[in-house]
Amino acid sequence: MTSQPTMNKTGNDPGGPGEPGAEGSGLQAGLKNRHLSMIAIGGVIGAGLFVGSSSGIATAGPGILLSYALVGTLVVLVMRMLGEMSAANPTSGSFSAHADRALGSWAGFSIGWLYWFFWVVVLAVEATAGAVILEGWIPAVPQWGWALIVMLVLTATNLVSVGSYGEFEFWFAGIKVVAIAAFIVVGGLAVFGLLPGVDSEQAGLGNLTEHGGFLPNGAGAILTGVLLVVFSFMGSEIATLAAGESENPRQAVTKATNSIIWRVAVFYLGSIAVVVCLLPWDSKSITKDGSYVAALDSLGIAHAGQIMNFIVLTSVLSCLNSGLYTASRMAFSLGRRGDAPKAFARTTSNGVPRTAILASVAFGFVAVFFNYKFPDSVFLFLVNSSGAVALFVWLVICFSQLRMRKIIMAETPEKLVVKMWLYPYLTWATAALIVFILGYMLTDTEHDGRQTILLSLLVAAVVLAIAFVKKGLRGGRPAADAPEVQGEERSEVSAG
């Protein structure tokens, strides 16, 4: 029997009797408003924006703006759905816990473990990317040594308290935000000829339509561009997980949801628009040096490559920090619902799920080892098999919201402080678009889209099989509505 779709009122004793592993006092509200604000803003800016946009520009030309706009719209809609559910019931399990209530324990189990798998693989990818930059600066330390160091430092940060995670992320995200904002301002001035020392013949709005037109490779390149940029948006949902450990979860979720539109518009569309206006899309420097480095070079900014390396390193560390936090909180939530070892649900006196953190980072270390020992076999399989998880998560959010809206309206309508637009039509349209993108990936052999979707579906099928076997052996369980953070009542606000 699947978990019942109910919205029970949470209590105030997450570490009380009957809770799994009540060693500490449950998760605690250690994140301040400034932490949540910066996590929400910076969460949408991944390292993929800086290092992955060049291939998209080379594929779609200036039309890559339409690819980013399409994916950005998709993210805004999905986040609106997630915001509706999370504002009504803030929880560290976020969409996994909502899927558990709305669709059944099999859905919460499956998407929770797939999401955890995605982030622990990301730990290895980002640790390696950071190690490459650090080795270039200090070659005396081998690359594997730098990967080990950054993993250990950020593990220690997460083990101290959720507040230390929030403080590190506040500064990491702050650097990213300031860097992107400065890039847009300086680049924008150059595009309109207001920045001294810039070749006005190279920078200008004419780059959008010259050199073969706005769509030099045809309209079909827009969809190919979507496949190349869609995964750089993963991380937008982190704010809804982190909100569960804030002083006012419902208000934090509402603010993060309402700000997603301008965050996507400014940081993604704004910065990419500046890049394609500063340089012709077919400039060899974009693919050789990277889009942002090439754009900075075109402005005559000294040491542009090193400046961008510092920004990318900051993004990598931010992604590592948040990835470890996100993976551990998902493991914690799975442990509380009986979908993971009970030890994952234990917390220290500081409200830190220590076992969940250590288990997540341990897999990350294993993945780093595979990256150095078997990069073209085992590690490549891990990366490709987790590649489509973002789309799976967004699809589950769509179907969960369709059911959860009815549950919330029937039981606690006063908690519906965030509403999905044009429900249920826009939700169905969003789900259809995600399915279309997944289907289109099957036709993409040039950029490994087919391999990624097939391997991701294979892993998803295995996890689903385990979920149904586990359900059959256990025979069902009650809904996962146990409180996860002390004082949920403090979130009873009606934010705009």
CSV table of C-alpha atoms in Angstrom, one decimal:
chain,number,residue,atom,x,y,z
A,1,MET,CA,0.0,0.0,0.0
A,2,THR,CA,1.4,3.4,-0.9
A,3,SER,CA,1.7,6.3,1.5
A,4,GLN,CA,-1.5,8.2,1.9
A,5,PRO,CA,-1.7,11.7,0.4
A,6,THR,CA,-2.4,13.6,3.6
A,7,MET,CA,-1.1,16.9,4.9
A,8,ASN,CA,-0.8,16.3,8.7
A,9,LYS,CA,0.0,19.2,11.0
A,10,THR,CA,3.6,18.9,12.1
A,11,GLY,CA,4.6,19.1,15.6
A,12,ASN,CA,7.5,20.7,17.4
A,13,ASP,CA,9.6,17.8,18.5
A,14,PRO,CA,11.5,16.4,15.6
A,15,GLY,CA,13.9,14.5,17.8
A,16,GLY,CA,11.3,13.2,20.2
A,17,PRO,CA,10.4,9.6,20.9
A,18,GLY,CA,9.5,7.5,18.0
A,19,GLU,CA,11.6,9.4,15.5
A,20,PRO,CA,14.3,7.4,13.9
A,21,GLY,CA,17.6,7.9,15.6
A,22,ALA,CA,16.6,10.7,17.8
A,23,GLU,CA,20.3,11.2,18.9
A,24,GLY,CA,20.2,15.0,18.6
A,25,SER,CA,17.3,17.4,18.2
A,26,GLY,CA,16.5,17.0,14.5
A,27,LEU,CA,17.4,19.6,11.9
A,28,GLN,CA,17.6,23.0,13.3
A,29,ALA,CA,16.8,26.5,12.0
A,30,GLY,CA,20.4,27.6,11.5
A,31,LEU,CA,20.1,29.5,8.2
A,32,LYS,CA,19.6,33.2,8.3
A,33,ASN,CA,17.5,35.3,5.9
A,34,ARG,CA,20.6,36.6,4.1
A,35,HIS,CA,21.9,33.0,3.7
A,36,LEU,CA,18.6,31.9,2.1
A,37,SER,CA,18.5,35.0,-0.1
A,38,MET,CA,22.0,34.3,-1.5
A,39,ILE,CA,21.4,30.6,-1.8
A,40,ALA,CA,18.3,31.3,-3.9
A,41,ILE,CA,20.1,33.8,-6.1
A,42,GLY,CA,23.3,31.9,-6.5
A,43,GLY,CA,21.8,28.4,-6.7
A,44,VAL,CA,20.7,29.1,-10.3
A,45,ILE,CA,24.3,30.1,-11.3
A,46,GLY,CA,26.2,26.9,-11.8
A,47,ALA,CA,29.7,26.4,-13.2
A,48,GLY,CA,28.0,25.0,-16.3
A,49,LEU,CA,27.0,28.5,-17.2
A,50,PHE,CA,30.7,29.6,-17.5
A,51,VAL,CA,32.2,26.5,-19.0
A,52,GLY,CA,29.3,25.0,-21.0
A,53,SER,CA,27.9,27.9,-22.8
A,54,SER,CA,30.6,28.0,-25.5
A,55,SER,CA,29.4,24.7,-27.1
A,56,GLY,CA,25.8,26.0,-27.1
A,57,ILE,CA,26.8,29.2,-28.9
A,58,ALA,CA,28.9,27.3,-31.4
A,59,THR,CA,25.9,25.0,-32.1
A,60,ALA,CA,23.0,27.5,-32.3
A,61,GLY,CA,24.7,30.8,-32.9
A,62,PRO,CA,22.9,33.9,-31.4
A,63,GLY,CA,19.8,31.6,-31.4
A,64,ILE,CA,21.2,30.1,-28.3
A,65,LEU,CA,19.3,32.9,-26.5
A,66,LEU,CA,16.1,31.1,-27.5
A,67,SER,CA,17.4,27.9,-26.1
A,68,TYR,CA,18.2,29.6,-22.8
A,69,ALA,CA,14.8,31.4,-22.8
A,70,LEU,CA,13.0,28.1,-23.4
A,71,VAL,CA,14.8,26.2,-20.7
A,72,GLY,CA,14.5,29.3,-18.4
A,73,THR,CA,10.8,29.4,-18.9
A,74,LEU,CA,10.6,25.7,-18.1
A,75,VAL,CA,12.6,26.2,-14.9
A,76,VAL,CA,10.4,29.1,-13.8
A,77,LEU,CA,7.3,27.0,-14.3
A,78,VAL,CA,8.7,24.0,-12.4
A,79,MET,CA,9.9,26.1,-9.6
A,80,ARG,CA,6.5,27.7,-9.3
A,81,MET,CA,5.0,24.3,-8.9
A,82,LEU,CA,7.6,23.3,-6.3
A,83,GLY,CA,7.2,26.6,-4.6
A,84,GLU,CA,3.5,26.0,-4.2
A,85,MET,CA,4.0,22.6,-2.6
A,86,SER,CA,7.0,23.7,-0.5
A,87,ALA,CA,5.4,26.8,0.8
A,88,ALA,CA,2.4,24.8,2.0
A,89,ASN,CA,4.7,22.1,3.6
A,90,PRO,CA,8.4,23.1,4.0
A,91,THR,CA,10.6,20.0,4.3
A,92,SER,CA,14.2,19.0,3.8
A,93,GLY,CA,12.9,16.3,1.5
A,94,SER,CA,11.4,18.9,-0.9
A,95,PHE,CA,10.0,17.4,-4.1
A,96,SER,CA,10.8,13.8,-2.9
A,97,ALA,CA,8.6,14.2,0.2
A,98,HIS,CA,5.9,15.8,-1.9
A,99,ALA,CA,6.0,13.0,-4.4
A,100,ASP,CA,5.8,10.5,-1.5
A,101,ARG,CA,2.6,12.1,-0.3
A,102,ALA,CA,1.0,12.8,-3.7
A,103,LEU,CA,2.0,9.8,-5.8
A,104,GLY,CA,3.1,7.1,-3.4
A,105,SER,CA,6.1,5.8,-1.5
A,106,TRP,CA,7.6,4.4,-4.8
A,107,ALA,CA,7.8,7.9,-6.3
A,108,GLY,CA,9.4,9.5,-3.2
A,109,PHE,CA,11.9,6.6,-2.9
A,110,SER,CA,12.8,6.6,-6.6
A,111,ILE,CA,13.2,10.3,-7.2
A,112,GLY,CA,14.9,10.8,-3.9
A,113,TRP,CA,17.6,8.3,-4.5
A,114,LEU,CA,18.1,9.4,-8.2
A,115,TYR,CA,18.5,13.0,-7.0
A,116,TRP,CA,21.0,11.8,-4.3
A,117,PHE,CA,22.9,9.9,-7.0
A,118,PHE,CA,23.0,12.9,-9.3
A,119,TRP,CA,24.6,15.1,-6.6
A,120,VAL,CA,27.2,12.7,-5.3
A,121,VAL,CA,28.4,12.2,-8.9
A,122,VAL,CA,28.4,16.0,-9.3
A,123,LEU,CA,30.7,16.1,-6.2
A,124,ALA,CA,33.3,14.2,-8.2
A,125,VAL,CA,32.9,16.3,-11.3
A,126,GLU,CA,33.2,19.6,-9.5
A,127,ALA,CA,36.1,18.4,-7.3
A,128,THR,CA,38.0,17.4,-10.3
A,129,ALA,CA,37.2,20.7,-12.1
A,130,GLY,CA,38.4,22.7,-9.1
A,131,ALA,CA,41.5,20.5,-8.8
A,132,VAL,CA,42.5,21.3,-12.4
A,133,ILE,CA,42.4,25.0,-11.8
A,134,LEU,CA,44.2,24.8,-8.4
A,135,GLU,CA,46.9,22.6,-9.9
A,136,GLY,CA,47.5,25.2,-12.6
A,137,TRP,CA,48.1,27.8,-9.9
A,138,ILE,CA,50.1,25.5,-7.5
A,139,PRO,CA,51.5,22.6,-9.4
A,140,ALA,CA,53.5,21.3,-6.4
A,141,VAL,CA,50.3,19.7,-5.2
A,142,PRO,CA,49.0,16.9,-7.6
A,143,GLN,CA,45.5,17.2,-9.0
A,144,TRP,CA,44.2,14.3,-6.9
A,145,GLY,CA,45.6,16.0,-3.8
A,146,TRP,CA,43.7,19.2,-4.6
A,147,ALA,CA,40.5,17.2,-5.2
A,148,LEU,CA,41.0,15.5,-1.8
A,149,ILE,CA,41.6,18.9,-0.1
A,150,VAL,CA,38.5,20.7,-1.4
A,151,MET,CA,36.3,17.7,-0.6
A,152,LEU,CA,37.7,17.5,3.0
A,153,VAL,CA,37.4,21.2,3.6
A,154,LEU,CA,33.8,21.4,2.5
A,155,THR,CA,32.9,18.2,4.3
A,156,ALA,CA,34.2,19.7,7.5
A,157,THR,CA,32.2,22.8,6.8
A,158,ASN,CA,29.0,20.9,6.4
A,159,LEU,CA,29.7,18.8,9.5
A,160,VAL,CA,30.1,21.8,11.8
A,161,SER,CA,26.6,23.2,11.4
A,162,VAL,CA,24.0,24.2,8.8
A,163,GLY,CA,25.0,27.8,9.6
A,164,SER,CA,28.6,27.2,8.5
A,165,TYR,CA,27.3,25.8,5.2
A,166,GLY,CA,25.1,28.9,4.8
A,167,GLU,CA,28.0,31.2,5.6
A,168,PHE,CA,30.3,29.6,3.1
A,169,GLU,CA,27.5,29.6,0.4
A,170,PHE,CA,26.7,33.2,1.1
A,171,TRP,CA,30.2,34.3,0.2
A,172,PHE,CA,30.6,31.8,-2.7
A,173,ALA,CA,27.3,32.8,-4.2
A,174,GLY,CA,28.0,36.5,-3.5
A,175,ILE,CA,31.2,36.3,-5.6
A,176,LYS,CA,29.3,34.7,-8.5
A,177,VAL,CA,26.5,37.3,-8.4
A,178,VAL,CA,28.9,40.2,-8.3
A,179,ALA,CA,31.0,38.8,-11.1
A,180,ILE,CA,28.0,38.2,-13.4
A,181,ALA,CA,26.6,41.6,-12.6
A,182,ALA,CA,29.9,43.3,-13.3
A,183,PHE,CA,30.3,41.4,-16.5
A,184,ILE,CA,26.8,42.4,-17.7
A,185,VAL,CA,27.4,46.1,-16.9
A,186,VAL,CA,30.8,46.3,-18.4
A,187,GLY,CA,29.9,44.2,-21.4
A,188,GLY,CA,26.7,46.1,-21.9
A,189,LEU,CA,28.6,49.4,-22.0
A,190,ALA,CA,31.0,48.0,-24.6
A,191,VAL,CA,28.1,46.8,-26.8
A,192,PHE,CA,26.7,50.3,-27.0
A,193,GLY,CA,30.1,51.8,-27.5
A,194,LEU,CA,30.3,53.5,-24.1
A,195,LEU,CA,33.4,51.7,-22.9
A,196,PRO,CA,36.7,53.2,-24.0
A,197,GLY,CA,39.3,51.1,-25.7
A,198,VAL,CA,36.9,48.6,-27.2
A,199,ASP,CA,36.8,47.7,-31.0
A,200,SER,CA,33.4,49.0,-31.9
A,201,GLU,CA,33.4,47.1,-35.1
A,202,GLN,CA,33.6,43.8,-33.2
A,203,ALA,CA,31.2,44.6,-30.4
A,204,GLY,CA,27.6,45.6,-31.2
A,205,LEU,CA,24.1,44.4,-31.7
A,206,GLY,CA,24.9,43.6,-35.2
A,207,ASN,CA,26.5,40.4,-34.0
A,208,LEU,CA,23.0,39.0,-33.4
A,209,THR,CA,22.0,39.1,-37.1
A,210,GLU,CA,25.3,39.1,-39.1
A,211,HIS,CA,27.6,36.2,-39.7
A,212,GLY,CA,24.8,34.0,-41.1
A,213,GLY,CA,21.8,35.5,-39.3
A,214,PHE,CA,20.2,35.0,-35.9
A,215,LEU,CA,19.8,31.2,-36.6
A,216,PRO,CA,22.8,30.4,-38.8
A,217,ASN,CA,22.4,26.7,-38.4
A,218,GLY,CA,18.6,26.6,-38.7
A,219,ALA,CA,15.7,26.5,-36.3
A,220,GLY,CA,16.5,22.9,-35.3
A,221,ALA,CA,19.7,24.1,-33.6
A,222,ILE,CA,17.5,25.7,-30.9
A,223,LEU,CA,16.4,22.3,-29.7
A,224,THR,CA,20.0,21.0,-29.8
A,225,GLY,CA,21.0,24.0,-27.8
A,226,VAL,CA,18.3,23.1,-25.3
A,227,LEU,CA,20.0,19.8,-24.7
A,228,LEU,CA,23.3,21.5,-24.2
A,229,VAL,CA,22.1,24.1,-21.7
A,230,VAL,CA,19.3,22.4,-19.8
A,231,PHE,CA,21.5,20.7,-17.2
A,232,SER,CA,23.3,24.0,-16.3
A,233,PHE,CA,20.0,25.0,-14.6
A,234,MET,CA,20.0,22.2,-12.1
A,235,GLY,CA,20.3,23.7,-8.6
A,236,SER,CA,17.4,26.1,-8.7
A,237,GLU,CA,15.5,23.8,-6.3
A,238,ILE,CA,18.2,23.9,-3.6
A,239,ALA,CA,16.5,26.9,-1.9
A,240,THR,CA,13.4,24.8,-1.2
A,241,LEU,CA,15.4,22.2,0.6
A,242,ALA,CA,17.4,24.7,2.5
A,243,ALA,CA,14.3,26.7,3.5
A,244,GLY,CA,13.4,23.8,5.9
A,245,GLU,CA,16.3,24.9,8.1
A,246,SER,CA,15.5,28.5,8.1
A,247,GLU,CA,13.7,30.6,10.7
A,248,ASN,CA,10.7,31.2,8.5
A,249,PRO,CA,10.5,28.3,5.9
A,250,ARG,CA,7.3,29.4,4.2
A,251,GLN,CA,8.3,32.9,3.7
A,252,ALA,CA,11.8,31.8,2.4
A,253,VAL,CA,10.2,29.5,-0.1
A,254,THR,CA,7.8,32.2,-1.3
A,255,LYS,CA,10.6,34.7,-1.8
A,256,ALA,CA,12.8,32.2,-3.7
A,257,THR,CA,9.9,31.2,-5.9
A,258,ASN,CA,8.8,34.8,-6.7
A,259,SER,CA,12.4,35.8,-7.6
A,260,ILE,CA,13.2,33.0,-10.0
A,261,ILE,CA,12.0,34.9,-13.1
A,262,TRP,CA,14.4,37.8,-12.7
A,263,ARG,CA,17.2,35.5,-11.6
A,264,VAL,CA,17.0,33.5,-14.8
A,265,ALA,CA,16.5,36.5,-17.0
A,266,VAL,CA,19.4,38.5,-15.6
A,267,PHE,CA,22.1,35.8,-14.9
A,268,TYR,CA,21.4,33.5,-17.9
A,269,LEU,CA,19.8,35.5,-20.6
A,270,GLY,CA,21.5,38.7,-19.7
A,271,SER,CA,25.0,37.4,-19.6
A,272,ILE,CA,24.7,35.2,-22.6
A,273,ALA,CA,23.2,38.1,-24.6
A,274,VAL,CA,26.3,40.2,-23.7
A,275,VAL,CA,28.6,37.4,-24.9
A,276,VAL,CA,27.0,37.0,-28.3
A,277,CYS,CA,26.9,40.8,-28.7
A,278,LEU,CA,30.5,41.3,-27.8
A,279,LEU,CA,31.8,38.7,-30.3
A,280,PRO,CA,30.6,37.0,-33.5
A,281,TRP,CA,29.1,33.7,-32.6
A,282,ASP,CA,31.6,31.9,-34.9
A,283,SER,CA,34.6,33.4,-33.4
A,284,LYS,CA,37.2,30.7,-32.8
A,285,SER,CA,38.1,32.2,-29.5
A,286,ILE,CA,34.7,31.2,-28.0
A,287,THR,CA,35.3,27.5,-28.5
A,288,LYS,CA,39.1,27.8,-27.8
A,289,ASP,CA,39.1,29.9,-24.7
A,290,GLY,CA,35.5,29.6,-23.5
A,291,SER,CA,32.7,32.1,-24.1
A,292,TYR,CA,33.2,34.4,-21.0
A,293,VAL,CA,37.0,34.4,-21.2
A,294,ALA,CA,36.8,35.3,-24.9
A,295,ALA,CA,34.4,38.1,-24.2
A,296,LEU,CA,36.6,39.5,-21.5
A,297,ASP,CA,39.7,39.2,-23.8
A,298,SER,CA,37.8,41.2,-26.4
A,299,LEU,CA,37.4,44.0,-23.9
A,300,GLY,CA,41.2,44.2,-23.5
A,301,ILE,CA,40.9,43.2,-19.8
A,302,ALA,CA,44.3,41.9,-18.6
A,303,HIS,CA,44.5,38.4,-17.2
A,304,ALA,CA,41.0,37.6,-18.4
A,305,GLY,CA,41.7,33.9,-18.3
A,306,GLN,CA,42.8,33.9,-14.6
A,307,ILE,CA,40.0,36.2,-13.6
A,308,MET,CA,37.5,33.7,-15.1
A,309,ASN,CA,39.4,30.8,-13.6
A,310,PHE,CA,38.9,32.4,-10.2
A,311,ILE,CA,35.1,32.9,-10.8
A,312,VAL,CA,34.8,29.3,-12.1
A,313,LEU,CA,36.6,28.0,-9.1
A,314,THR,CA,34.2,29.9,-6.8
A,315,SER,CA,31.3,28.4,-8.7
A,316,VAL,CA,32.8,24.9,-8.4
A,317,LEU,CA,33.3,25.3,-4.7
A,318,SER,CA,29.8,26.7,-4.3
A,319,CYS,CA,28.4,23.7,-6.3
A,320,LEU,CA,30.4,21.3,-4.1
A,321,ASN,CA,29.3,22.9,-0.9
A,322,SER,CA,25.6,22.9,-2.0
A,323,GLY,CA,25.9,19.5,-3.6
A,324,LEU,CA,27.1,17.9,-0.4
A,325,TYR,CA,24.4,19.8,1.6
A,326,THR,CA,21.7,18.8,-0.8
A,327,ALA,CA,22.7,15.1,-1.0
A,328,SER,CA,22.9,14.8,2.7
A,329,ARG,CA,19.5,16.4,3.3
A,330,MET,CA,17.9,14.2,0.8
A,331,ALA,CA,19.5,11.1,2.4
A,332,PHE,CA,18.2,12.5,5.8
A,333,SER,CA,14.7,12.7,4.5
A,334,LEU,CA,14.8,9.3,2.9
A,335,GLY,CA,16.1,7.9,6.3
A,336,ARG,CA,13.2,9.5,8.2
A,337,ARG,CA,10.7,8.0,5.7
A,338,GLY,CA,12.2,4.5,6.1
A,339,ASP,CA,13.6,4.6,2.5
A,340,ALA,CA,17.2,4.7,3.7
A,341,PRO,CA,19.1,3.3,6.7
A,342,LYS,CA,17.8,4.8,9.9
A,343,ALA,CA,21.3,6.1,10.7
A,344,PHE,CA,20.8,8.7,8.0
A,345,ALA,CA,18.0,10.3,10.0
A,346,ARG,CA,20.2,10.8,13.1
A,347,THR,CA,21.4,14.3,13.9
A,348,THR,CA,24.1,15.7,16.2
A,349,SER,CA,23.3,18.2,18.9
A,350,ASN,CA,23.9,20.9,16.3
A,351,GLY,CA,21.2,19.5,14.1
A,352,VAL,CA,23.7,18.0,11.6
A,353,PRO,CA,22.8,14.7,9.9
A,354,ARG,CA,26.4,13.5,10.2
A,355,THR,CA,25.9,9.9,8.9
A,356,ALA,CA,24.0,11.2,5.9
A,357,ILE,CA,26.9,13.7,5.1
A,358,LEU,CA,29.6,11.1,5.5
A,359,ALA,CA,27.8,8.5,3.4
A,360,SER,CA,27.3,11.1,0.6
A,361,VAL,CA,30.9,12.3,0.6
A,362,ALA,CA,32.2,8.7,0.8
A,363,PHE,CA,30.4,8.0,-2.5
A,364,GLY,CA,31.8,11.2,-3.8
A,365,PHE,CA,35.3,10.1,-3.0
A,366,VAL,CA,34.7,6.8,-4.7
A,367,ALA,CA,33.5,8.6,-7.8
A,368,VAL,CA,36.6,10.9,-7.7
A,369,PHE,CA,38.8,7.7,-7.6
A,370,PHE,CA,36.9,6.3,-10.6
A,371,ASN,CA,37.5,9.6,-12.4
A,372,TYR,CA,41.3,9.3,-12.1
A,373,LYS,CA,41.5,5.5,-12.5
A,374,PHE,CA,38.7,4.7,-15.0
A,375,PRO,CA,37.7,8.0,-16.6
A,376,ASP,CA,36.5,6.5,-19.9
A,377,SER,CA,34.6,3.6,-18.5
A,378,VAL,CA,33.2,3.6,-14.9
A,379,PHE,CA,33.2,7.3,-14.4
A,380,LEU,CA,31.8,8.1,-17.8
A,381,PHE,CA,29.0,5.6,-17.0
A,382,LEU,CA,28.3,7.5,-13.7
A,383,VAL,CA,28.2,10.9,-15.4
A,384,ASN,CA,26.0,9.8,-18.3
A,385,SER,CA,23.6,7.7,-16.2
A,386,SER,CA,22.9,10.6,-13.9
A,387,GLY,CA,22.7,13.2,-16.8
A,388,ALA,CA,18.9,13.1,-17.3
A,389,VAL,CA,18.0,13.1,-13.6
A,390,ALA,CA,17.2,16.9,-13.7
A,391,LEU,CA,14.5,16.2,-16.3
A,392,PHE,CA,13.1,13.3,-14.3
A,393,VAL,CA,13.0,15.5,-11.2
A,394,TRP,CA,11.1,18.2,-13.0
A,395,LEU,CA,8.6,15.7,-14.5
A,396,VAL,CA,7.9,14.2,-11.0
A,397,ILE,CA,7.4,17.8,-9.7
A,398,CYS,CA,4.7,18.3,-12.4
A,399,PHE,CA,2.8,15.2,-11.6
A,400,SER,CA,3.1,15.7,-7.8
A,401,GLN,CA,1.7,19.3,-8.1
A,402,LEU,CA,-1.3,18.1,-10.0
A,403,ARG,CA,-2.3,15.9,-7.1
A,404,MET,CA,-1.0,18.0,-4.2
A,405,ARG,CA,-3.1,21.1,-5.2
A,406,LYS,CA,-6.2,19.0,-4.6
A,407,ILE,CA,-4.9,17.8,-1.2
A,408,ILE,CA,-3.9,21.2,0.0
A,409,MET,CA,-7.2,22.7,-1.1
A,410,ALA,CA,-9.1,20.0,0.7
A,411,GLU,CA,-7.2,20.0,3.9
A,412,THR,CA,-5.3,23.2,4.5
A,413,PRO,CA,-6.3,25.8,1.9
A,414,GLU,CA,-4.9,28.6,4.0
A,415,LYS,CA,-1.4,27.3,3.3
A,416,LEU,CA,-1.8,27.9,-0.4
A,417,VAL,CA,0.3,31.1,-0.3
A,418,VAL,CA,2.0,30.4,-3.7
A,419,LYS,CA,-0.2,29.2,-6.6
A,420,MET,CA,0.8,27.7,-9.9
A,421,TRP,CA,-0.4,29.8,-12.8
A,422,LEU,CA,-3.3,28.5,-15.0
A,423,TYR,CA,-3.6,25.3,-13.0
A,424,PRO,CA,-3.8,22.5,-14.3
A,425,TYR,CA,-3.3,23.5,-17.9
A,426,LEU,CA,0.1,25.0,-17.6
A,427,THR,CA,1.3,22.1,-15.5
A,428,TRP,CA,0.3,19.7,-18.2
A,429,ALA,CA,1.9,21.8,-20.8
A,430,THR,CA,5.2,21.9,-18.8
A,431,ALA,CA,5.1,18.1,-18.4
A,432,ALA,CA,4.5,17.7,-22.1
A,433,LEU,CA,7.5,19.9,-22.9
A,434,ILE,CA,9.8,17.9,-20.6
A,435,VAL,CA,8.6,14.6,-22.2
A,436,PHE,CA,9.3,16.2,-25.6
A,437,ILE,CA,12.9,17.1,-24.6
A,438,LEU,CA,13.5,13.6,-23.2
A,439,GLY,CA,12.2,12.2,-26.5
A,440,TYR,CA,14.4,14.6,-28.5
A,441,MET,CA,17.4,13.5,-26.6
A,442,LEU,CA,16.9,10.0,-28.1
A,443,THR,CA,17.6,11.5,-31.6
A,444,ASP,CA,20.8,13.3,-30.5
A,445,THR,CA,23.9,11.2,-31.3
A,446,GLU,CA,26.3,14.0,-31.9
A,447,HIS,CA,26.3,15.3,-28.3
A,448,ASP,CA,25.7,11.9,-26.5
A,449,GLY,CA,22.1,12.8,-25.8
A,450,ARG,CA,20.9,9.3,-26.7
A,451,GLN,CA,23.5,7.6,-24.5
A,452,THR,CA,22.7,9.9,-21.6
A,453,ILE,CA,18.9,9.3,-21.7
A,454,LEU,CA,19.2,5.5,-22.2
A,455,LEU,CA,21.7,5.1,-19.3
A,456,SER,CA,19.6,7.4,-17.1
A,457,LEU,CA,16.5,5.4,-17.9
A,458,LEU,CA,18.4,2.2,-17.1
A,459,VAL,CA,19.4,3.5,-13.7
A,460,ALA,CA,15.9,4.9,-13.1
A,461,ALA,CA,14.4,1.5,-14.0
A,462,VAL,CA,16.7,-0.3,-11.5
A,463,VAL,CA,15.8,2.2,-8.7
A,464,LEU,CA,12.0,1.8,-9.5
A,465,ALA,CA,12.3,-2.0,-9.4
A,466,ILE,CA,14.0,-1.7,-5.9
A,467,ALA,CA,11.2,0.6,-4.8
A,468,PHE,CA,8.4,-1.8,-5.8
A,469,VAL,CA,10.3,-4.8,-4.3
A,470,LYS,CA,10.8,-2.9,-1.1
A,471,LYS,CA,7.1,-1.9,-1.1
A,472,GLY,CA,6.1,-5.5,-1.6
A,473,LEU,CA,8.3,-6.7,1.2
A,474,ARG,CA,7.3,-4.0,3.7
A,475,GLY,CA,3.6,-4.0,2.7
A,476,GLY,CA,3.2,-0.2,2.9
A,477,ARG,CA,3.7,2.5,5.5
A,478,PRO,CA,2.0,5.6,6.7
A,479,ALA,CA,2.6,9.0,5.0
A,480,ALA,CA,5.9,10.7,5.6
A,481,ASP,CA,4.6,13.7,7.5
A,482,ALA,CA,6.9,13.5,10.6
A,483,PRO,CA,8.3,17.0,11.3
A,484,GLU,CA,11.8,17.5,10.3
A,485,VAL,CA,12.6,20.9,11.7
A,486,GLN,CA,11.8,22.3,15.1
A,487,GLY,CA,9.0,24.8,15.4
A,488,GLU,CA,7.3,24.4,12.1
A,489,GLU,CA,4.6,26.6,13.6
A,490,ARG,CA,6.9,29.6,13.2
A,491,SER,CA,6.4,29.4,9.4
A,492,GLU,CA,2.7,30.2,9.6
A,493,VAL,CA,2.9,33.4,7.6
A,494,SER,CA,1.1,34.5,4.5
A,495,ALA,CA,3.9,35.8,2.3
A,496,GLY,CA,3.2,37.4,-1.0
